[in-house]
Short mmCIF file of C-alpha atoms in Angstrom, two decimals:
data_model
loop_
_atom_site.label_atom_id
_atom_site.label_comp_id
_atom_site.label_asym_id
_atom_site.label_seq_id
_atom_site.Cartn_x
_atom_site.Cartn_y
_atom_site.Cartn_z
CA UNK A 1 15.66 -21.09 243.21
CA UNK A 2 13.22 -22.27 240.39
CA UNK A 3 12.04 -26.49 241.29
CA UNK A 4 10.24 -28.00 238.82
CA UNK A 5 9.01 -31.73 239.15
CA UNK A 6 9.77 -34.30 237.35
CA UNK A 7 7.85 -37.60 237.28
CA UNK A 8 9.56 -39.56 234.71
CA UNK A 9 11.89 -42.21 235.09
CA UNK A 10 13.54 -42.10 231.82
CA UNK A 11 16.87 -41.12 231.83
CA UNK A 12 16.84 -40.04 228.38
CA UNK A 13 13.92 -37.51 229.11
CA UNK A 14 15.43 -36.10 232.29
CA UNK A 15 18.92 -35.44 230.83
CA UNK A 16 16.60 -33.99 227.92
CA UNK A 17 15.44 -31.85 230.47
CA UNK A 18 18.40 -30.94 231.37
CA UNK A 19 19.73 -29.63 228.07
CA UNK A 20 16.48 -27.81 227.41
CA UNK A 21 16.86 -25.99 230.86
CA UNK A 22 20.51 -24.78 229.98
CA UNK A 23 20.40 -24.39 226.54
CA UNK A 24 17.08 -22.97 225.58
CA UNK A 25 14.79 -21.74 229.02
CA UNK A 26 17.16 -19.89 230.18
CA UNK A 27 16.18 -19.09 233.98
CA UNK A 28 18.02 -16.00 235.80
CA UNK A 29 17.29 -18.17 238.98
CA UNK A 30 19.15 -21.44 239.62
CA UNK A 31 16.91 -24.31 238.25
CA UNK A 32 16.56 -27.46 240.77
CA UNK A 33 15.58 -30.83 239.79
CA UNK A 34 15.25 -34.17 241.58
CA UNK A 35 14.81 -37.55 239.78
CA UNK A 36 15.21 -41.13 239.68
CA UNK A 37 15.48 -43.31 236.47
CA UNK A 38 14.70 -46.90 236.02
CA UNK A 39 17.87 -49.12 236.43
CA UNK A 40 20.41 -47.58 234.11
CA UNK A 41 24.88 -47.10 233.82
CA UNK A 42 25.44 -43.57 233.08
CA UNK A 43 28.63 -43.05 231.26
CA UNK A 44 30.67 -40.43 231.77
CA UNK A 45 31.71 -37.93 228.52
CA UNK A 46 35.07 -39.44 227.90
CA UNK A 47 34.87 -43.11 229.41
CA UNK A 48 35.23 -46.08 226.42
CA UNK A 49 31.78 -48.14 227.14
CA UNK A 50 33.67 -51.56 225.95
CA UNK A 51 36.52 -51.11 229.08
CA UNK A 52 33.45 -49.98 232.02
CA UNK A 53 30.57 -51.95 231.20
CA UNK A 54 29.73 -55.98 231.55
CA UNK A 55 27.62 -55.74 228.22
CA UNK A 56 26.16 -59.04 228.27
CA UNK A 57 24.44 -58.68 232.29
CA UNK A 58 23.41 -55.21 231.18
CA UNK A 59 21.54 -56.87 228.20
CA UNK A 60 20.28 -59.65 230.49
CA UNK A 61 18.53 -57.58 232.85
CA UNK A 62 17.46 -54.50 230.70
CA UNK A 63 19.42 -52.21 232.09
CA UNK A 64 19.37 -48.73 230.28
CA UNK A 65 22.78 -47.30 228.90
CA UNK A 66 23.38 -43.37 228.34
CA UNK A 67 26.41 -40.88 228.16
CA UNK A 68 26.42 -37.83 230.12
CA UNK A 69 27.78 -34.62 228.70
CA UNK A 70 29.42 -34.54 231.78
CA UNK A 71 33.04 -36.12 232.78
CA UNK A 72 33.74 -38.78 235.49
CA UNK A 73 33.18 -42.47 236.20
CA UNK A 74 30.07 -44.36 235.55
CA UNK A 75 26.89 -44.40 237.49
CA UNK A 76 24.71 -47.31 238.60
CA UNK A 77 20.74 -45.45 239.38
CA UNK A 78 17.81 -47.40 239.99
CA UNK A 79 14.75 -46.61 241.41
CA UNK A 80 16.10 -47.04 244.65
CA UNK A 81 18.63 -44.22 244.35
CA UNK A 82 18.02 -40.37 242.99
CA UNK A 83 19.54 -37.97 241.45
CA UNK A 84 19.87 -33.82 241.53
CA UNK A 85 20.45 -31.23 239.20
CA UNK A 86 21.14 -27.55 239.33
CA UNK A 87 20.96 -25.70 236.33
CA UNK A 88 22.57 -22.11 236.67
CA UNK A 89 23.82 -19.02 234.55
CA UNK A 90 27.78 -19.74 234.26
CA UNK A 91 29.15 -16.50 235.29
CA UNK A 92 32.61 -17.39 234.54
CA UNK A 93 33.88 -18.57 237.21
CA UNK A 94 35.67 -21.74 238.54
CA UNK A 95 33.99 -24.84 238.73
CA UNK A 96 32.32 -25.47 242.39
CA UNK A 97 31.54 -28.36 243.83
CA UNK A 98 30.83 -27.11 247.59
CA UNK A 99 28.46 -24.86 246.59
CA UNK A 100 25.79 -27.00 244.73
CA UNK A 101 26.57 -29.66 247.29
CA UNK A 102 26.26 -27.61 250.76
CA UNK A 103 22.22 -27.79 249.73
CA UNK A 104 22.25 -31.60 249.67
CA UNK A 105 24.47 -31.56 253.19
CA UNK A 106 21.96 -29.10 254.77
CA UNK A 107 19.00 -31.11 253.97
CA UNK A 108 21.00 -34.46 254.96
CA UNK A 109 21.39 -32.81 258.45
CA UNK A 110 17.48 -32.20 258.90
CA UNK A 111 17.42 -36.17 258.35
CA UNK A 112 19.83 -36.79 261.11
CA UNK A 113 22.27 -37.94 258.24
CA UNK A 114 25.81 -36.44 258.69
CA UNK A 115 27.18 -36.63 255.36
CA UNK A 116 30.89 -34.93 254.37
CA UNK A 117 32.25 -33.78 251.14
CA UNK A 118 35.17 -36.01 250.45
CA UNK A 119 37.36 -32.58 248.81
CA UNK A 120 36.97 -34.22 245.24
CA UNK A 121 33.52 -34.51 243.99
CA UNK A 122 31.89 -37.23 246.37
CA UNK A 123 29.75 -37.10 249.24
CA UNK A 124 30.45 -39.97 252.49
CA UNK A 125 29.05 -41.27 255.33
CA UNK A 126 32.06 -41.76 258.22
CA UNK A 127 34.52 -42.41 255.10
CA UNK A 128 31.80 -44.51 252.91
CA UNK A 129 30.38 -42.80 249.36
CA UNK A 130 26.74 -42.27 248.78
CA UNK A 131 27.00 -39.36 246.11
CA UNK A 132 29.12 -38.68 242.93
CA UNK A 133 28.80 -35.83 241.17
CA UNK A 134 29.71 -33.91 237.68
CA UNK A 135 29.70 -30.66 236.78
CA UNK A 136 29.93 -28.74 233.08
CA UNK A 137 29.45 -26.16 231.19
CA UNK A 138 27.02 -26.05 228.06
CA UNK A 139 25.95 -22.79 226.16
CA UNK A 140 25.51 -19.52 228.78
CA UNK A 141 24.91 -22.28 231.72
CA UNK A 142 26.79 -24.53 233.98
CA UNK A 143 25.13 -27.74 234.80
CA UNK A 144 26.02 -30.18 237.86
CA UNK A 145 24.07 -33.47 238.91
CA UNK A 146 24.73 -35.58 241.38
CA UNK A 147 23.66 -39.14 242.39
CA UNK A 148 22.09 -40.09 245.69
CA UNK A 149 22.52 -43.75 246.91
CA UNK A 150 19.43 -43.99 249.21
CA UNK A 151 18.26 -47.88 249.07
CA UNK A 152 20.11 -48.89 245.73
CA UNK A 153 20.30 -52.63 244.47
CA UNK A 154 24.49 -52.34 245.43
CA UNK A 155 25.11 -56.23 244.06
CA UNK A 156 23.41 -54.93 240.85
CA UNK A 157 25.32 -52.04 240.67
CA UNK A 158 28.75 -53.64 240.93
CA UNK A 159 27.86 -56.95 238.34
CA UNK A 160 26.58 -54.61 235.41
CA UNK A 161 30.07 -52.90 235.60
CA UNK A 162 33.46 -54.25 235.00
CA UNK A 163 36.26 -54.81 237.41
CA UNK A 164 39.33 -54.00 237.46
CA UNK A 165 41.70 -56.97 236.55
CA UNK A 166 43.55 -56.05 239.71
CA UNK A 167 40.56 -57.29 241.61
CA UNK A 168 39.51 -60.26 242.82
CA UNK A 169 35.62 -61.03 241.18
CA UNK A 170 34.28 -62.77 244.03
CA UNK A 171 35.57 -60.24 246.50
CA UNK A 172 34.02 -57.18 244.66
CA UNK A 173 30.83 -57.02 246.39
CA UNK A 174 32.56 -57.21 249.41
CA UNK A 175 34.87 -54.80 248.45
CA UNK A 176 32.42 -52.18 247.04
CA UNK A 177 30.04 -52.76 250.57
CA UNK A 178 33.30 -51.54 252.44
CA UNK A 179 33.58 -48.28 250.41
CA UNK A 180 29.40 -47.06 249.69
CA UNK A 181 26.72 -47.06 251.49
CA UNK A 182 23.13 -46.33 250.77
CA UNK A 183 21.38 -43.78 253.03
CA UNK A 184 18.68 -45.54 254.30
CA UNK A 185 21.73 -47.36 256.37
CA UNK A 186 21.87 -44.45 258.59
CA UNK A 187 18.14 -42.88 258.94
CA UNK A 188 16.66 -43.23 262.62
CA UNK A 189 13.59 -44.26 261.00
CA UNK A 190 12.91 -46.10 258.01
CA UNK A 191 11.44 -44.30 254.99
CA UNK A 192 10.49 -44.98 251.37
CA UNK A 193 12.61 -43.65 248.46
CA UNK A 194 9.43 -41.27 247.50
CA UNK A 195 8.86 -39.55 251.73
CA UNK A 196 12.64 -38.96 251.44
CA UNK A 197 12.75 -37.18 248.31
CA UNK A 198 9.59 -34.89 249.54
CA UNK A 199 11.57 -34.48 252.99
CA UNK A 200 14.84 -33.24 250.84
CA UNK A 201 12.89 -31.08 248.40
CA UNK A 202 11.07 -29.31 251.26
CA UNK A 203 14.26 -28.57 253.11
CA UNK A 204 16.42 -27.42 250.03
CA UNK A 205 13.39 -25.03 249.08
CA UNK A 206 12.82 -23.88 252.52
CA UNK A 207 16.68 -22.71 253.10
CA UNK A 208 15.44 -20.06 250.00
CA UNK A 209 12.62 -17.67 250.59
CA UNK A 210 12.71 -16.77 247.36
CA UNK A 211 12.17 -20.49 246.01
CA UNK A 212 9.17 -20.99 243.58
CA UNK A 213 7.88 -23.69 241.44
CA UNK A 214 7.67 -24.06 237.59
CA UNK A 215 5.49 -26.26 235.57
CA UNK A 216 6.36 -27.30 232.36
CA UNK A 217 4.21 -26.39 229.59
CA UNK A 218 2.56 -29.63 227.33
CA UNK A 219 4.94 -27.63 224.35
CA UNK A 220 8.01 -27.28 226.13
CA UNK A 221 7.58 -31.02 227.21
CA UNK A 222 7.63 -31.71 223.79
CA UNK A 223 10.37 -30.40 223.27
CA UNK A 224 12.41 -32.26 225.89
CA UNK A 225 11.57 -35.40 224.34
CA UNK A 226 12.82 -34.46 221.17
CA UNK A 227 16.30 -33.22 222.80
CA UNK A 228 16.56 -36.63 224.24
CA UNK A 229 16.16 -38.30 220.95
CA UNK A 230 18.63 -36.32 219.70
CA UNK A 231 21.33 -36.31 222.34
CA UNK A 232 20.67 -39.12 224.38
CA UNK A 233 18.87 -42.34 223.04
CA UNK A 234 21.09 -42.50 220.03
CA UNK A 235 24.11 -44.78 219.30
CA UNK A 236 26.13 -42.14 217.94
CA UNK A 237 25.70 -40.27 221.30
CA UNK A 238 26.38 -43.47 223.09
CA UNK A 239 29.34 -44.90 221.22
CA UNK A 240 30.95 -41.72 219.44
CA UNK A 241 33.03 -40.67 222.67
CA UNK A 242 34.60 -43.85 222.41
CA UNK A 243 38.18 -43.90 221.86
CA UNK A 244 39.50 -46.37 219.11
CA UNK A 245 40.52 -49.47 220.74
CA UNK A 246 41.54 -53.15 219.65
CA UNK A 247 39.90 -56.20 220.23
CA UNK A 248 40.85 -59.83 219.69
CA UNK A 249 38.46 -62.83 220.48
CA UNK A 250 38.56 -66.58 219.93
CA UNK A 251 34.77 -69.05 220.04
CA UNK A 252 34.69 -72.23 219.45
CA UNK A 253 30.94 -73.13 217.88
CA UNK A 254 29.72 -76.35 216.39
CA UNK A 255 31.49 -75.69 213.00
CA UNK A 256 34.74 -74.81 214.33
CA UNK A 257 37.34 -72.37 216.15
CA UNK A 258 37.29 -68.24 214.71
CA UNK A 259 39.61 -66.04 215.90
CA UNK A 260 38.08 -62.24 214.95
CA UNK A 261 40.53 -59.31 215.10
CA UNK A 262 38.64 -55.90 215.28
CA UNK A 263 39.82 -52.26 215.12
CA UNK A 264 36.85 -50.33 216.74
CA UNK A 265 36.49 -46.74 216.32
CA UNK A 266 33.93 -44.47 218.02
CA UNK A 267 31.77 -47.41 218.24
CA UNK A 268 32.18 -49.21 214.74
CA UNK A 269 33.92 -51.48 213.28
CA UNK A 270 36.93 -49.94 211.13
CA UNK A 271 39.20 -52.64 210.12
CA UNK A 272 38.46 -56.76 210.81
CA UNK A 273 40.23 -59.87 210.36
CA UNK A 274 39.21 -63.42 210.71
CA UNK A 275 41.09 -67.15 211.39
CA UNK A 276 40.40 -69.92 212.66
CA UNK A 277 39.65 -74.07 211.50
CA UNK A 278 36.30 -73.21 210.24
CA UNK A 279 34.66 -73.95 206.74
CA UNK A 280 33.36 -71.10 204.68
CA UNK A 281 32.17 -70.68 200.93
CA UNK A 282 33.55 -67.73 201.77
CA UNK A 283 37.11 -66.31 202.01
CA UNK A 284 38.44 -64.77 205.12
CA UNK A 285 38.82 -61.42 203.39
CA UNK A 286 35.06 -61.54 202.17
CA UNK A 287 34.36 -62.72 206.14
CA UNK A 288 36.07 -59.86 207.55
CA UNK A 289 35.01 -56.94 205.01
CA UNK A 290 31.06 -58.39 206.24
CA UNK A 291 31.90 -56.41 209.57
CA UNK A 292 33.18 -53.55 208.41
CA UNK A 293 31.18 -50.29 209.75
CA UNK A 294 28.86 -52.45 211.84
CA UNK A 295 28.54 -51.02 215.83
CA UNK A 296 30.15 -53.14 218.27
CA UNK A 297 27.26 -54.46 219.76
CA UNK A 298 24.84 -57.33 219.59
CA UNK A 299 21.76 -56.28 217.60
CA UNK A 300 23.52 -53.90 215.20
CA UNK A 301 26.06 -57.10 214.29
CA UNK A 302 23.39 -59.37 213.50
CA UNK A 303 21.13 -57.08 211.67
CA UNK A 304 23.96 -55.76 209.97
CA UNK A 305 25.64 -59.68 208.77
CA UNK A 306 22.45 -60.91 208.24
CA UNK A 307 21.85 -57.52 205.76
CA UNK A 308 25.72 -58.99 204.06
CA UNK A 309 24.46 -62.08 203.14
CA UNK A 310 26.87 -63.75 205.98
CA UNK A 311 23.92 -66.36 206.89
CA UNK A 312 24.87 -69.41 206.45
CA UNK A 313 27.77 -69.09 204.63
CA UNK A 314 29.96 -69.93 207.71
CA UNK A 315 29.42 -74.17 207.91
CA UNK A 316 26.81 -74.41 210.95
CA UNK A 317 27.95 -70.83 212.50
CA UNK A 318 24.78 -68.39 212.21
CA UNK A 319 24.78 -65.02 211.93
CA UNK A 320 22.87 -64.69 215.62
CA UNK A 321 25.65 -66.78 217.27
CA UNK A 322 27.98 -64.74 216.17
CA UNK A 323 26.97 -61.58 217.37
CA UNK A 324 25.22 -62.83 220.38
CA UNK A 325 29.28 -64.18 221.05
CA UNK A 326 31.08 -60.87 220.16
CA UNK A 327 28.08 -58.34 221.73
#
């Protein structure tokens, strides 16, 4: 087993890492990392970011947003949780959970921490979650990461994602305390985040005599950056898994009620209409076509109708109310 360290915290950077360890260094060895990002929602490959994510709290508290190349649910990480990878040759065989996991056990045990794999892809503590992980393939390798809840901001976690309409809003804290738990819960002795991920690296790397450490050359971290440019802090990476979906919302601003009807498409806008009591030197056609290819989010819609002239053409609606209402 190769370890290499990792001391950022951008999550753009360490999934860049990722790629460039699968894709291009291609180790005979399985590769292990261990990381922790600033707060940031990981989206899985095929989730639509508009149904899983509370947009406007996310904005609100800087909260980073990325897409894995991986499938599954979305993950809350701050700097009070971490996460592992294991990059490995894919041999052709059938995906495995137990064995990437069975490390992360192990060194749980040396902690006094009895954790269980749930027979899905989650880890518990007596029935509670404290680790979700993915697994694909990409190129000649197969990639899984997993999440580690060790002291994470759980009230946080559950506001900057949606809830199900089944569920009741004020009982989802409650709710989500009943069914995770962070591992710091259930050490004998309290630790920081940064003694428990030395504690865990030293016990995954002693259960291999044949562990060693890599250090990334000032080239090949060069190179990382520029694969997470290009495949993870990018709105078409971000947005284009998103399945086409409809949206329909009515404001009421100072100059009257709009009603805006969108058709949204991997992210953009692909058809709009508009109604409401408003005044306009506009028609509603001219209104709607203003939105046309924009990205359904807050910055891109008010750069992008600002750009279309649609400032002040809508009687005392603005162009930054607008968006700042839709994003």
């Amino acid at each position: 087993m190769i370890y290499i360290e990792l001391d950022s915290t951008n999550v753009y950077e360490n999934f860049g890492l990722e790629y460039y360890l699968a894709m291009e260094k291609l180790f005979e060895e399985t590769v292990f990392l261990f990381w922790r990002t600033t707060p940031t929602l990981m989206l899985g490959r095929y989730q639509n970011l508009m149904e899983e994510i509370n947009l406007p709290y996310v904005r609100e508290k800087g909260i980073h947003l990325v897409r894995r190349m991986s499938g599954g649910g979305t993950i809350y990480t701050d700097l009070g949780g971490w996460q592992f990878s294991f990059i490995d040759r894919d041999r052709g065989e059938e995906i495995d959970f137990r064995g990437y996991l069975s490390p992360i056990l192990n060194a749980l045990e040396k902690l006094s921490v009895h954790g269980e794999f749930n027979g899905r892809n989650d880890l518990c503590i007596a029935g509670r979650k404290f680790s979700g992980n993915a697994q694909y393939r990409l190129g000649k390798s197969i990639v899984h990461h997993g999440s580690l809840l060790f002291d994470t901001d759980i009230e946080q976690m559950v506001a900057s994602t949606k809830v199900d309409e089944c569920k009741i809003r004020s009982k989802s804290i409650q709710s989500v305390r009943e069914r995770v738990c962070n591992i710091a819960e259930h050490l004998q002795e309290k630790i920081s985040p940064e003694v428990f991920k030395r504690k865990m690296i030293e016990a995954i790397m002693a259960a291999d005599p044949k562990s060693r450490e890599y250090e990334l050359e000032s080239s090949e971290r060069e190179r990382v950056s520029e694969l997470a440019r290009e495949h993870f802090e990018n709105k078409e990476k971000l947005y284009g898994k998103n399945p086409k979906f409809s949206i329909e919302k009515t404001g009421r601003f100072p100059g009257g009620k709009i009603q805006f009807s969108f058709e949204v498409k991997e992210g953009r806008i692909q058809e709009a209409a508009v109604s409401g009591d408003f005044f306009s030197t506009l028609d509603e056609k001219e209104i709607a076509e203003a939105f046309i290819g924009l990205y359904f989010d807050k910055d891109s819609l008010y750069e992008g109708l600002k750009s279309r002239n649609l400032e002040g053409k809508i009687y005392r609606i603005s162009a930054e109310e607008i968006a700042e209402f839709l994003g």
